[in-house]
């Protein structure tokens, strides 16, 4: 007689439940059996017999064994010590191969000096820019808000010669490229056919390339009224429009960053009122640790250039212990210097805010500057 269908299904379900129960029991007992077997790893033995006193990573456990497991013993010495003293409640139970495996695990995981160094959290140390990098970075940052000049292939300064002492467009009679500014006209004029020797004016403008970073002494030699603007289109670096006695040489120091081009404008004029008998002008410089010389044509360009933000704040020297400049860790001296520099930059930005914001400061038109 055929059994009802539910009689067939029920035994099958019962069998499945029985198998599931067996599986659960196996899941409970197999790991425990494995931990008790001869194939246990050093880590398994440590977790079962040692971690409750020494911590999961050998860091120590308060009220048990508070000291971290770290030292300079060899694996063999550790194995002998473990076999003799562990576990604390039953010394000698962990011996032989078990002690060897535990010793090897402890040594590689956290005990040895190499393991300690490997497990030590990463140490964050701040390094600063070198002084050169800092100054150049500020110049780049502020300069990014300005128009870019073009060095070009021409060398020298653009010279404009006027037939009166006024720099008026209608009085300009000569417009030429002068390789250097080193002229002695004597009692004559720059060009007798167009300019009278009694009164005239000359303006040179362009860019000055600084070959290295440092303090430059700019020297203007002239027996006539003269003014020089360098890296500042508003305030003259040298203003000798009012002569004092027989002084013909004027010097000023300015700090420049190497590899950058700075706007330069030089004006001189001879007037009838001053009753000057002759005219001459020479523009020189004295580079750091060098002799004074006429500024050579290779460092001059007739193109227009925007000013460069040059920080003058004093910084501590860079660390040269490795044989080259490098940024050492941030020190109190560096913090003070960078704070002073930040204040200097903020003052510079405020003073040039309209230009940097794009309200003004586009490449200048030479004729618009004529007065």
mmCIF file of C-alpha atoms in Angstrom:
data_model
loop_
_atom_site.group_PDB
_atom_site.id
_atom_site.type_symbol
_atom_site.label_atom_id
_atom_site.label_comp_id
_atom_site.label_asym_id
_atom_site.label_seq_id
_atom_site.Cartn_x
_atom_site.Cartn_y
_atom_site.Cartn_z
ATOM 1 C CA UNK A 1 0.000 0.000 0.000
ATOM 2 C CA UNK A 2 1.372 3.374 -1.007
ATOM 3 C CA UNK A 3 2.075 5.790 1.884
ATOM 4 C CA UNK A 4 0.482 9.225 1.831
ATOM 5 C CA UNK A 5 2.651 11.976 0.375
ATOM 6 C CA UNK A 6 3.016 13.747 3.689
ATOM 7 C CA UNK A 7 4.487 10.556 5.162
ATOM 8 C CA UNK A 8 7.190 10.727 2.533
ATOM 9 C CA UNK A 9 7.885 14.463 2.967
ATOM 10 C CA UNK A 10 7.960 14.532 6.735
ATOM 11 C CA UNK A 11 10.764 12.012 7.183
ATOM 12 C CA UNK A 12 12.780 13.986 4.614
ATOM 13 C CA UNK A 13 12.285 17.225 6.512
ATOM 14 C CA UNK A 14 13.195 15.488 9.730
ATOM 15 C CA UNK A 15 16.361 14.179 8.150
ATOM 16 C CA UNK A 16 17.277 17.669 6.996
ATOM 17 C CA UNK A 17 16.741 19.071 10.462
ATOM 18 C CA UNK A 18 18.935 16.316 11.882
ATOM 19 C CA UNK A 19 21.690 17.063 9.407
ATOM 20 C CA UNK A 20 21.479 20.784 10.208
ATOM 21 C CA UNK A 21 21.809 20.031 13.891
ATOM 22 C CA UNK A 22 24.850 17.880 13.252
ATOM 23 C CA UNK A 23 26.332 20.686 11.136
ATOM 24 C CA UNK A 24 25.834 23.190 13.970
ATOM 25 C CA UNK A 25 27.488 20.878 16.437
ATOM 26 C CA UNK A 26 30.351 20.363 14.023
ATOM 27 C CA UNK A 27 30.737 24.129 13.717
ATOM 28 C CA UNK A 28 31.004 24.380 17.478
ATOM 29 C CA UNK A 29 33.360 21.540 18.109
ATOM 30 C CA UNK A 30 35.653 21.432 15.092
ATOM 31 C CA UNK A 31 37.515 24.676 15.933
ATOM 32 C CA UNK A 32 37.920 23.617 19.502
ATOM 33 C CA UNK A 33 39.257 20.267 18.391
ATOM 34 C CA UNK A 34 41.572 21.972 15.985
ATOM 35 C CA UNK A 35 42.912 24.219 18.757
ATOM 36 C CA UNK A 36 43.603 21.136 20.848
ATOM 37 C CA UNK A 37 45.273 19.125 18.064
ATOM 38 C CA UNK A 38 48.954 18.749 17.181
ATOM 39 C CA UNK A 39 48.647 21.042 14.096
ATOM 40 C CA UNK A 40 47.849 24.205 15.998
ATOM 41 C CA UNK A 41 49.728 27.318 14.889
ATOM 42 C CA UNK A 42 51.695 29.479 17.246
ATOM 43 C CA UNK A 43 49.071 32.180 16.922
ATOM 44 C CA UNK A 44 46.256 29.774 17.853
ATOM 45 C CA UNK A 45 48.135 28.558 20.929
ATOM 46 C CA UNK A 46 48.897 32.143 21.947
ATOM 47 C CA UNK A 47 45.271 33.218 21.577
ATOM 48 C CA UNK A 48 44.065 30.219 23.630
ATOM 49 C CA UNK A 49 46.633 30.123 26.436
ATOM 50 C CA UNK A 50 48.447 33.494 26.572
ATOM 51 C CA UNK A 51 46.346 36.376 25.255
ATOM 52 C CA UNK A 52 44.157 36.669 28.341
ATOM 53 C CA UNK A 53 47.243 37.693 30.363
ATOM 54 C CA UNK A 54 49.435 39.413 27.721
ATOM 55 C CA UNK A 55 46.867 40.967 25.397
ATOM 56 C CA UNK A 56 45.958 40.183 21.798
ATOM 57 C CA UNK A 57 49.074 41.956 20.490
ATOM 58 C CA UNK A 58 51.350 41.502 23.481
ATOM 59 C CA UNK A 59 50.459 44.939 24.828
ATOM 60 C CA UNK A 60 49.832 43.640 28.377
ATOM 61 C CA UNK A 61 46.680 43.303 30.441
ATOM 62 C CA UNK A 62 46.001 45.338 33.548
ATOM 63 C CA UNK A 63 45.791 43.265 36.747
ATOM 64 C CA UNK A 64 47.407 40.324 34.907
ATOM 65 C CA UNK A 65 50.724 41.036 33.166
ATOM 66 C CA UNK A 66 50.853 44.767 32.481
ATOM 67 C CA UNK A 67 54.188 44.956 30.668
ATOM 68 C CA UNK A 68 54.235 44.662 26.858
ATOM 69 C CA UNK A 69 55.961 41.628 25.361
ATOM 70 C CA UNK A 70 58.971 43.278 23.748
ATOM 71 C CA UNK A 71 62.683 42.689 24.063
ATOM 72 C CA UNK A 72 65.851 41.421 22.450
ATOM 73 C CA UNK A 73 65.798 37.689 23.244
ATOM 74 C CA UNK A 74 66.216 35.233 20.392
ATOM 75 C CA UNK A 75 63.478 32.826 19.316
ATOM 76 C CA UNK A 76 65.282 29.977 21.093
ATOM 77 C CA UNK A 77 65.543 31.928 24.334
ATOM 78 C CA UNK A 78 61.870 32.854 24.115
ATOM 79 C CA UNK A 79 60.915 29.188 23.549
ATOM 80 C CA UNK A 80 62.855 28.090 26.624
ATOM 81 C CA UNK A 81 61.258 30.819 28.746
ATOM 82 C CA UNK A 82 57.752 29.926 27.520
ATOM 83 C CA UNK A 83 58.267 26.227 28.209
ATOM 84 C CA UNK A 84 59.356 27.060 31.754
ATOM 85 C CA UNK A 85 56.847 29.733 32.762
ATOM 86 C CA UNK A 86 53.707 29.529 30.594
ATOM 87 C CA UNK A 87 50.848 29.480 31.041
ATOM 88 C CA UNK A 88 50.927 31.247 34.411
ATOM 89 C CA UNK A 89 48.311 28.988 35.985
ATOM 90 C CA UNK A 90 50.040 25.794 34.780
ATOM 91 C CA UNK A 91 53.756 26.394 33.975
ATOM 92 C CA UNK A 92 55.212 23.770 31.687
ATOM 93 C CA UNK A 93 51.981 22.938 29.889
ATOM 94 C CA UNK A 94 53.140 24.856 26.796
ATOM 95 C CA UNK A 95 56.421 23.122 25.969
ATOM 96 C CA UNK A 96 58.223 21.377 23.134
ATOM 97 C CA UNK A 97 56.914 22.138 19.625
ATOM 98 C CA UNK A 98 54.088 24.262 21.062
ATOM 99 C CA UNK A 99 56.592 26.531 22.821
ATOM 100 C CA UNK A 100 58.651 26.793 19.619
ATOM 101 C CA UNK A 101 55.615 27.787 17.583
ATOM 102 C CA UNK A 102 54.420 30.339 20.146
ATOM 103 C CA UNK A 103 57.934 31.818 20.409
ATOM 104 C CA UNK A 104 58.198 32.161 16.625
ATOM 105 C CA UNK A 105 54.782 33.841 16.449
ATOM 106 C CA UNK A 106 55.483 36.275 19.300
ATOM 107 C CA UNK A 107 58.913 37.164 17.917
ATOM 108 C CA UNK A 108 57.645 37.966 14.418
ATOM 109 C CA UNK A 109 54.362 39.581 15.446
ATOM 110 C CA UNK A 110 55.370 42.070 18.147
ATOM 111 C CA UNK A 111 58.364 41.035 20.285
ATOM 112 C CA UNK A 112 61.454 41.670 18.148
ATOM 113 C CA UNK A 113 62.877 45.189 17.515
ATOM 114 C CA UNK A 114 61.957 44.841 13.842
ATOM 115 C CA UNK A 115 58.370 43.932 14.728
ATOM 116 C CA UNK A 116 58.166 46.837 17.189
ATOM 117 C CA UNK A 117 59.337 49.283 14.523
ATOM 118 C CA UNK A 118 56.923 47.830 11.998
ATOM 119 C CA UNK A 119 53.969 48.112 14.372
ATOM 120 C CA UNK A 120 54.787 51.611 15.568
ATOM 121 C CA UNK A 121 52.213 54.128 14.296
ATOM 122 C CA UNK A 122 53.419 56.377 11.499
ATOM 123 C CA UNK A 123 55.010 59.535 12.877
ATOM 124 C CA UNK A 124 53.908 62.741 11.237
ATOM 125 C CA UNK A 125 56.665 65.337 10.883
ATOM 126 C CA UNK A 126 56.121 68.644 9.139
ATOM 127 C CA UNK A 127 58.817 69.888 6.817
ATOM 128 C CA UNK A 128 58.935 73.427 5.570
ATOM 129 C CA UNK A 129 59.845 74.948 2.261
ATOM 130 C CA UNK A 130 63.384 76.174 1.896
ATOM 131 C CA UNK A 131 63.777 79.950 2.100
ATOM 132 C CA UNK A 132 64.263 80.078 -1.684
ATOM 133 C CA UNK A 133 61.171 77.946 -2.295
ATOM 134 C CA UNK A 134 59.095 80.101 0.051
ATOM 135 C CA UNK A 135 60.083 83.394 -1.600
ATOM 136 C CA UNK A 136 59.581 81.999 -5.099
ATOM 137 C CA UNK A 137 56.203 80.518 -4.121
ATOM 138 C CA UNK A 138 54.970 83.879 -2.836
ATOM 139 C CA UNK A 139 56.152 85.578 -6.021
ATOM 140 C CA UNK A 140 54.355 82.945 -8.123
ATOM 141 C CA UNK A 141 51.158 83.138 -6.076
ATOM 142 C CA UNK A 142 50.836 86.924 -6.223
ATOM 143 C CA UNK A 143 52.083 86.972 -9.812
ATOM 144 C CA UNK A 144 49.295 84.625 -10.885
ATOM 145 C CA UNK A 145 46.892 87.582 -10.510
ATOM 146 C CA UNK A 146 48.940 89.717 -12.915
ATOM 147 C CA UNK A 147 49.494 89.749 -16.651
ATOM 148 C CA UNK A 148 52.577 87.989 -18.021
ATOM 149 C CA UNK A 149 55.515 89.744 -19.632
ATOM 150 C CA UNK A 150 57.346 88.399 -22.683
ATOM 151 C CA UNK A 151 61.160 88.278 -22.629
ATOM 152 C CA UNK A 152 61.536 88.212 -26.403
ATOM 153 C CA UNK A 153 64.745 88.239 -28.439
ATOM 154 C CA UNK A 154 65.645 91.940 -28.308
ATOM 155 C CA UNK A 155 68.161 93.052 -25.702
ATOM 156 C CA UNK A 156 68.472 96.511 -24.186
ATOM 157 C CA UNK A 157 65.952 99.178 -23.177
ATOM 158 C CA UNK A 158 63.503 101.155 -25.287
ATOM 159 C CA UNK A 159 64.686 104.778 -25.393
ATOM 160 C CA UNK A 160 62.431 107.759 -26.036
ATOM 161 C CA UNK A 161 64.054 111.125 -26.684
ATOM 162 C CA UNK A 162 62.147 114.406 -26.323
ATOM 163 C CA UNK A 163 63.002 117.875 -27.606
ATOM 164 C CA UNK A 164 61.896 119.519 -24.356
ATOM 165 C CA UNK A 165 62.243 118.705 -20.697
ATOM 166 C CA UNK A 166 58.620 117.525 -20.701
ATOM 167 C CA UNK A 167 57.784 113.891 -21.478
ATOM 168 C CA UNK A 168 55.000 114.783 -23.880
ATOM 169 C CA UNK A 169 53.996 112.599 -26.783
ATOM 170 C CA UNK A 170 54.108 115.466 -29.254
ATOM 171 C CA UNK A 171 57.689 116.285 -28.211
ATOM 172 C CA UNK A 172 59.032 112.761 -28.796
ATOM 173 C CA UNK A 173 61.446 112.851 -31.736
ATOM 174 C CA UNK A 174 63.464 109.628 -31.309
ATOM 175 C CA UNK A 175 62.254 106.158 -30.411
ATOM 176 C CA UNK A 176 65.006 103.532 -30.494
ATOM 177 C CA UNK A 177 66.506 100.506 -28.771
ATOM 178 C CA UNK A 178 69.549 101.294 -26.614
ATOM 179 C CA UNK A 179 71.635 98.241 -25.603
ATOM 180 C CA UNK A 180 72.832 99.891 -22.377
ATOM 181 C CA UNK A 181 72.451 103.183 -20.561
ATOM 182 C CA UNK A 182 75.923 104.671 -20.623
ATOM 183 C CA UNK A 183 75.968 108.067 -22.343
ATOM 184 C CA UNK A 184 78.093 111.187 -22.137
ATOM 185 C CA UNK A 185 76.624 113.809 -24.436
ATOM 186 C CA UNK A 186 78.888 116.556 -23.175
ATOM 187 C CA UNK A 187 77.654 119.964 -24.291
ATOM 188 C CA UNK A 188 75.937 118.458 -27.352
ATOM 189 C CA UNK A 189 72.519 116.840 -27.688
ATOM 190 C CA UNK A 190 71.592 113.201 -28.367
ATOM 191 C CA UNK A 191 70.791 114.182 -31.971
ATOM 192 C CA UNK A 192 71.674 117.745 -33.079
ATOM 193 C CA UNK A 193 69.352 117.622 -36.119
ATOM 194 C CA UNK A 194 66.259 117.177 -33.957
ATOM 195 C CA UNK A 195 67.167 118.150 -30.402
ATOM 196 C CA UNK A 196 68.682 121.391 -29.097
ATOM 197 C CA UNK A 197 71.541 120.900 -26.613
ATOM 198 C CA UNK A 198 70.109 123.404 -24.111
ATOM 199 C CA UNK A 199 67.084 121.319 -23.145
ATOM 200 C CA UNK A 200 65.882 117.748 -23.715
ATOM 201 C CA UNK A 201 64.607 114.689 -21.882
ATOM 202 C CA UNK A 202 65.108 110.932 -22.227
ATOM 203 C CA UNK A 203 63.098 108.002 -20.923
ATOM 204 C CA UNK A 204 64.186 104.352 -20.993
ATOM 205 C CA UNK A 205 61.825 101.545 -20.082
ATOM 206 C CA UNK A 206 61.714 97.770 -20.193
ATOM 207 C CA UNK A 207 62.681 94.885 -17.945
ATOM 208 C CA UNK A 208 65.676 93.914 -15.827
ATOM 209 C CA UNK A 209 66.577 90.227 -15.481
ATOM 210 C CA UNK A 210 68.188 89.324 -12.144
ATOM 211 C CA UNK A 211 70.638 86.429 -12.627
ATOM 212 C CA UNK A 212 70.690 85.418 -8.951
ATOM 213 C CA UNK A 213 68.878 86.029 -5.692
ATOM 214 C CA UNK A 214 70.291 88.612 -3.338
ATOM 215 C CA UNK A 215 70.681 92.272 -2.545
ATOM 216 C CA UNK A 216 71.545 94.379 -5.581
ATOM 217 C CA UNK A 217 73.091 97.828 -5.310
ATOM 218 C CA UNK A 218 71.716 99.977 -8.114
ATOM 219 C CA UNK A 219 73.979 102.890 -9.075
ATOM 220 C CA UNK A 220 72.778 105.874 -11.080
ATOM 221 C CA UNK A 221 75.472 108.311 -12.220
ATOM 222 C CA UNK A 222 74.259 111.544 -13.793
ATOM 223 C CA UNK A 223 74.980 115.249 -13.617
ATOM 224 C CA UNK A 224 71.367 115.973 -14.565
ATOM 225 C CA UNK A 225 68.014 115.494 -12.833
ATOM 226 C CA UNK A 226 67.097 111.797 -12.965
ATOM 227 C CA UNK A 227 64.694 109.248 -11.516
ATOM 228 C CA UNK A 228 64.696 105.434 -11.555
ATOM 229 C CA UNK A 229 61.798 103.096 -10.906
ATOM 230 C CA UNK A 230 62.597 99.397 -10.393
ATOM 231 C CA UNK A 231 59.958 96.771 -9.510
ATOM 232 C CA UNK A 232 57.629 99.565 -8.488
ATOM 233 C CA UNK A 233 55.793 101.686 -11.024
ATOM 234 C CA UNK A 234 54.720 104.268 -8.447
ATOM 235 C CA UNK A 235 57.551 104.938 -6.015
ATOM 236 C CA UNK A 236 61.028 105.656 -7.477
ATOM 237 C CA UNK A 237 63.923 103.632 -6.142
ATOM 238 C CA UNK A 238 66.230 106.595 -6.823
ATOM 239 C CA UNK A 239 64.911 110.147 -7.031
ATOM 240 C CA UNK A 240 67.613 112.622 -7.996
ATOM 241 C CA UNK A 241 65.393 115.244 -9.594
ATOM 242 C CA UNK A 242 66.564 117.713 -6.970
ATOM 243 C CA UNK A 243 70.341 117.749 -6.851
ATOM 244 C CA UNK A 244 72.236 118.277 -3.632
ATOM 245 C CA UNK A 245 75.520 120.058 -4.231
ATOM 246 C CA UNK A 246 77.761 118.413 -6.794
ATOM 247 C CA UNK A 247 76.597 114.838 -6.172
ATOM 248 C CA UNK A 248 76.412 112.863 -9.380
ATOM 249 C CA UNK A 249 76.314 109.291 -8.041
ATOM 250 C CA UNK A 250 73.262 107.845 -6.321
ATOM 251 C CA UNK A 251 73.009 104.321 -4.825
ATOM 252 C CA UNK A 252 70.141 102.264 -3.471
ATOM 253 C CA UNK A 253 69.884 98.587 -2.476
ATOM 254 C CA UNK A 254 67.029 96.344 -3.551
ATOM 255 C CA UNK A 255 66.431 92.627 -3.049
ATOM 256 C CA UNK A 256 65.678 90.634 -6.191
ATOM 257 C CA UNK A 257 64.860 86.985 -6.841
ATOM 258 C CA UNK A 258 67.054 85.249 -9.376
ATOM 259 C CA UNK A 259 65.581 84.255 -12.726
ATOM 260 C CA UNK A 260 62.833 86.884 -12.719
ATOM 261 C CA UNK A 261 62.347 90.041 -14.782
ATOM 262 C CA UNK A 262 61.479 93.333 -13.079
ATOM 263 C CA UNK A 263 59.914 96.457 -14.608
ATOM 264 C CA UNK A 264 62.394 99.288 -15.030
ATOM 265 C CA UNK A 265 61.923 102.925 -16.013
ATOM 266 C CA UNK A 266 64.595 105.614 -16.062
ATOM 267 C CA UNK A 267 64.082 109.298 -16.775
ATOM 268 C CA UNK A 268 66.551 112.158 -17.090
ATOM 269 C CA UNK A 269 66.287 115.695 -18.373
ATOM 270 C CA UNK A 270 68.409 118.774 -19.015
ATOM 271 C CA UNK A 271 66.754 122.157 -18.529
ATOM 272 C CA UNK A 272 67.560 125.741 -19.430
ATOM 273 C CA UNK A 273 66.665 126.920 -15.937
ATOM 274 C CA UNK A 274 69.327 124.731 -14.351
ATOM 275 C CA UNK A 275 71.926 126.152 -16.747
ATOM 276 C CA UNK A 276 73.583 122.753 -17.037
ATOM 277 C CA UNK A 277 76.535 122.854 -19.392
ATOM 278 C CA UNK A 278 76.661 119.136 -20.176
ATOM 279 C CA UNK A 279 74.613 115.940 -19.961
ATOM 280 C CA UNK A 280 75.532 112.357 -19.082
ATOM 281 C CA UNK A 281 73.949 109.300 -17.509
ATOM 282 C CA UNK A 282 75.099 105.769 -16.636
ATOM 283 C CA UNK A 283 73.077 102.953 -15.066
ATOM 284 C CA UNK A 284 75.130 100.383 -13.135
ATOM 285 C CA UNK A 285 74.575 97.614 -10.676
ATOM 286 C CA UNK A 286 76.634 95.668 -8.192
ATOM 287 C CA UNK A 287 75.574 92.056 -7.904
ATOM 288 C CA UNK A 288 76.059 90.170 -4.618
ATOM 289 C CA UNK A 289 79.792 89.676 -4.007
ATOM 290 C CA UNK A 290 80.762 91.251 -7.340
ATOM 291 C CA UNK A 291 82.257 94.492 -8.624
ATOM 292 C CA UNK A 292 80.052 97.279 -9.943
ATOM 293 C CA UNK A 293 79.454 97.374 -13.713
ATOM 294 C CA UNK A 294 77.218 98.937 -16.311
ATOM 295 C CA UNK A 295 74.072 96.807 -16.488
ATOM 296 C CA UNK A 296 74.746 94.661 -19.587
ATOM 297 C CA UNK A 297 72.374 94.327 -22.520
ATOM 298 C CA UNK A 298 71.915 90.601 -21.886
ATOM 299 C CA UNK A 299 70.006 91.471 -18.695
ATOM 300 C CA UNK A 300 67.758 94.069 -20.299
ATOM 301 C CA UNK A 301 64.593 93.800 -22.406
ATOM 302 C CA UNK A 302 62.569 96.558 -24.105
ATOM 303 C CA UNK A 303 59.282 94.767 -23.269
ATOM 304 C CA UNK A 304 56.941 95.742 -20.422
ATOM 305 C CA UNK A 305 56.704 93.615 -17.278
ATOM 306 C CA UNK A 306 54.535 93.577 -14.152
ATOM 307 C CA UNK A 307 56.086 94.023 -10.694
ATOM 308 C CA UNK A 308 57.196 90.995 -8.669
ATOM 309 C CA UNK A 309 56.249 90.484 -5.021
ATOM 310 C CA UNK A 310 59.598 90.060 -3.265
ATOM 311 C CA UNK A 311 59.453 89.264 0.453
ATOM 312 C CA UNK A 312 62.134 90.974 2.527
ATOM 313 C CA UNK A 313 61.345 89.283 5.886
ATOM 314 C CA UNK A 314 64.398 87.661 7.475
ATOM 315 C CA UNK A 315 64.305 83.858 7.659
ATOM 316 C CA UNK A 316 66.505 81.406 9.591
ATOM 317 C CA UNK A 317 69.107 79.645 7.419
ATOM 318 C CA UNK A 318 68.248 76.389 5.702
ATOM 319 C CA UNK A 319 69.657 73.103 7.018
ATOM 320 C CA UNK A 320 72.668 72.227 4.850
ATOM 321 C CA UNK A 321 73.706 69.125 6.828
ATOM 322 C CA UNK A 322 73.091 66.912 3.799
ATOM 323 C CA UNK A 323 75.202 69.086 1.536
ATOM 324 C CA UNK A 324 72.355 71.026 -0.075
ATOM 325 C CA UNK A 325 69.530 73.322 0.911
ATOM 326 C CA UNK A 326 66.534 71.535 2.358
ATOM 327 C CA UNK A 327 63.521 72.387 4.466
ATOM 328 C CA UNK A 328 64.122 71.246 8.032
ATOM 329 C CA UNK A 329 61.405 70.668 10.588
ATOM 330 C CA UNK A 330 59.364 73.713 11.512
ATOM 331 C CA UNK A 331 60.970 75.621 14.347
ATOM 332 C CA UNK A 332 59.905 78.579 16.441
ATOM 333 C CA UNK A 333 62.245 80.826 14.438
ATOM 334 C CA UNK A 334 60.639 79.686 11.190
ATOM 335 C CA UNK A 335 57.150 80.262 12.585
ATOM 336 C CA UNK A 336 58.065 83.822 13.551
ATOM 337 C CA UNK A 337 59.652 84.473 10.160
ATOM 338 C CA UNK A 338 56.721 83.037 8.197
ATOM 339 C CA UNK A 339 54.322 85.111 10.314
ATOM 340 C CA UNK A 340 56.291 88.272 9.531
ATOM 341 C CA UNK A 341 56.320 87.287 5.862
ATOM 342 C CA UNK A 342 52.558 86.665 5.886
ATOM 343 C CA UNK A 343 51.962 90.135 7.314
ATOM 344 C CA UNK A 344 54.265 91.600 4.668
ATOM 345 C CA UNK A 345 52.389 89.778 1.901
ATOM 346 C CA UNK A 346 49.025 90.966 3.232
ATOM 347 C CA UNK A 347 50.262 94.571 3.269
ATOM 348 C CA UNK A 348 51.526 94.168 -0.280
ATOM 349 C CA UNK A 349 48.212 92.732 -1.472
ATOM 350 C CA UNK A 350 46.239 95.545 0.161
ATOM 351 C CA UNK A 351 48.502 98.158 -1.443
ATOM 352 C CA UNK A 352 48.044 96.562 -4.899
ATOM 353 C CA UNK A 353 44.475 95.325 -4.463
ATOM 354 C CA UNK A 354 42.963 97.121 -7.458
ATOM 355 C CA UNK A 355 45.661 95.805 -9.754
ATOM 356 C CA UNK A 356 45.542 92.220 -8.449
ATOM 357 C CA UNK A 357 41.737 92.223 -8.604
ATOM 358 C CA UNK A 358 41.882 93.157 -12.283
ATOM 359 C CA UNK A 359 40.459 96.653 -11.836
ATOM 360 C CA UNK A 360 43.678 98.021 -13.337
ATOM 361 C CA UNK A 361 47.137 96.760 -14.095
ATOM 362 C CA UNK A 362 46.880 95.491 -17.676
ATOM 363 C CA UNK A 363 50.008 95.744 -19.830
ATOM 364 C CA UNK A 364 50.695 99.503 -20.022
ATOM 365 C CA UNK A 365 50.495 101.460 -23.219
ATOM 366 C CA UNK A 366 53.687 103.441 -23.524
ATOM 367 C CA UNK A 367 51.980 106.518 -24.967
ATOM 368 C CA UNK A 368 49.435 106.632 -22.163
ATOM 369 C CA UNK A 369 52.239 107.160 -19.662
ATOM 370 C CA UNK A 370 53.500 110.253 -21.406
ATOM 371 C CA UNK A 371 52.785 113.357 -19.425
#
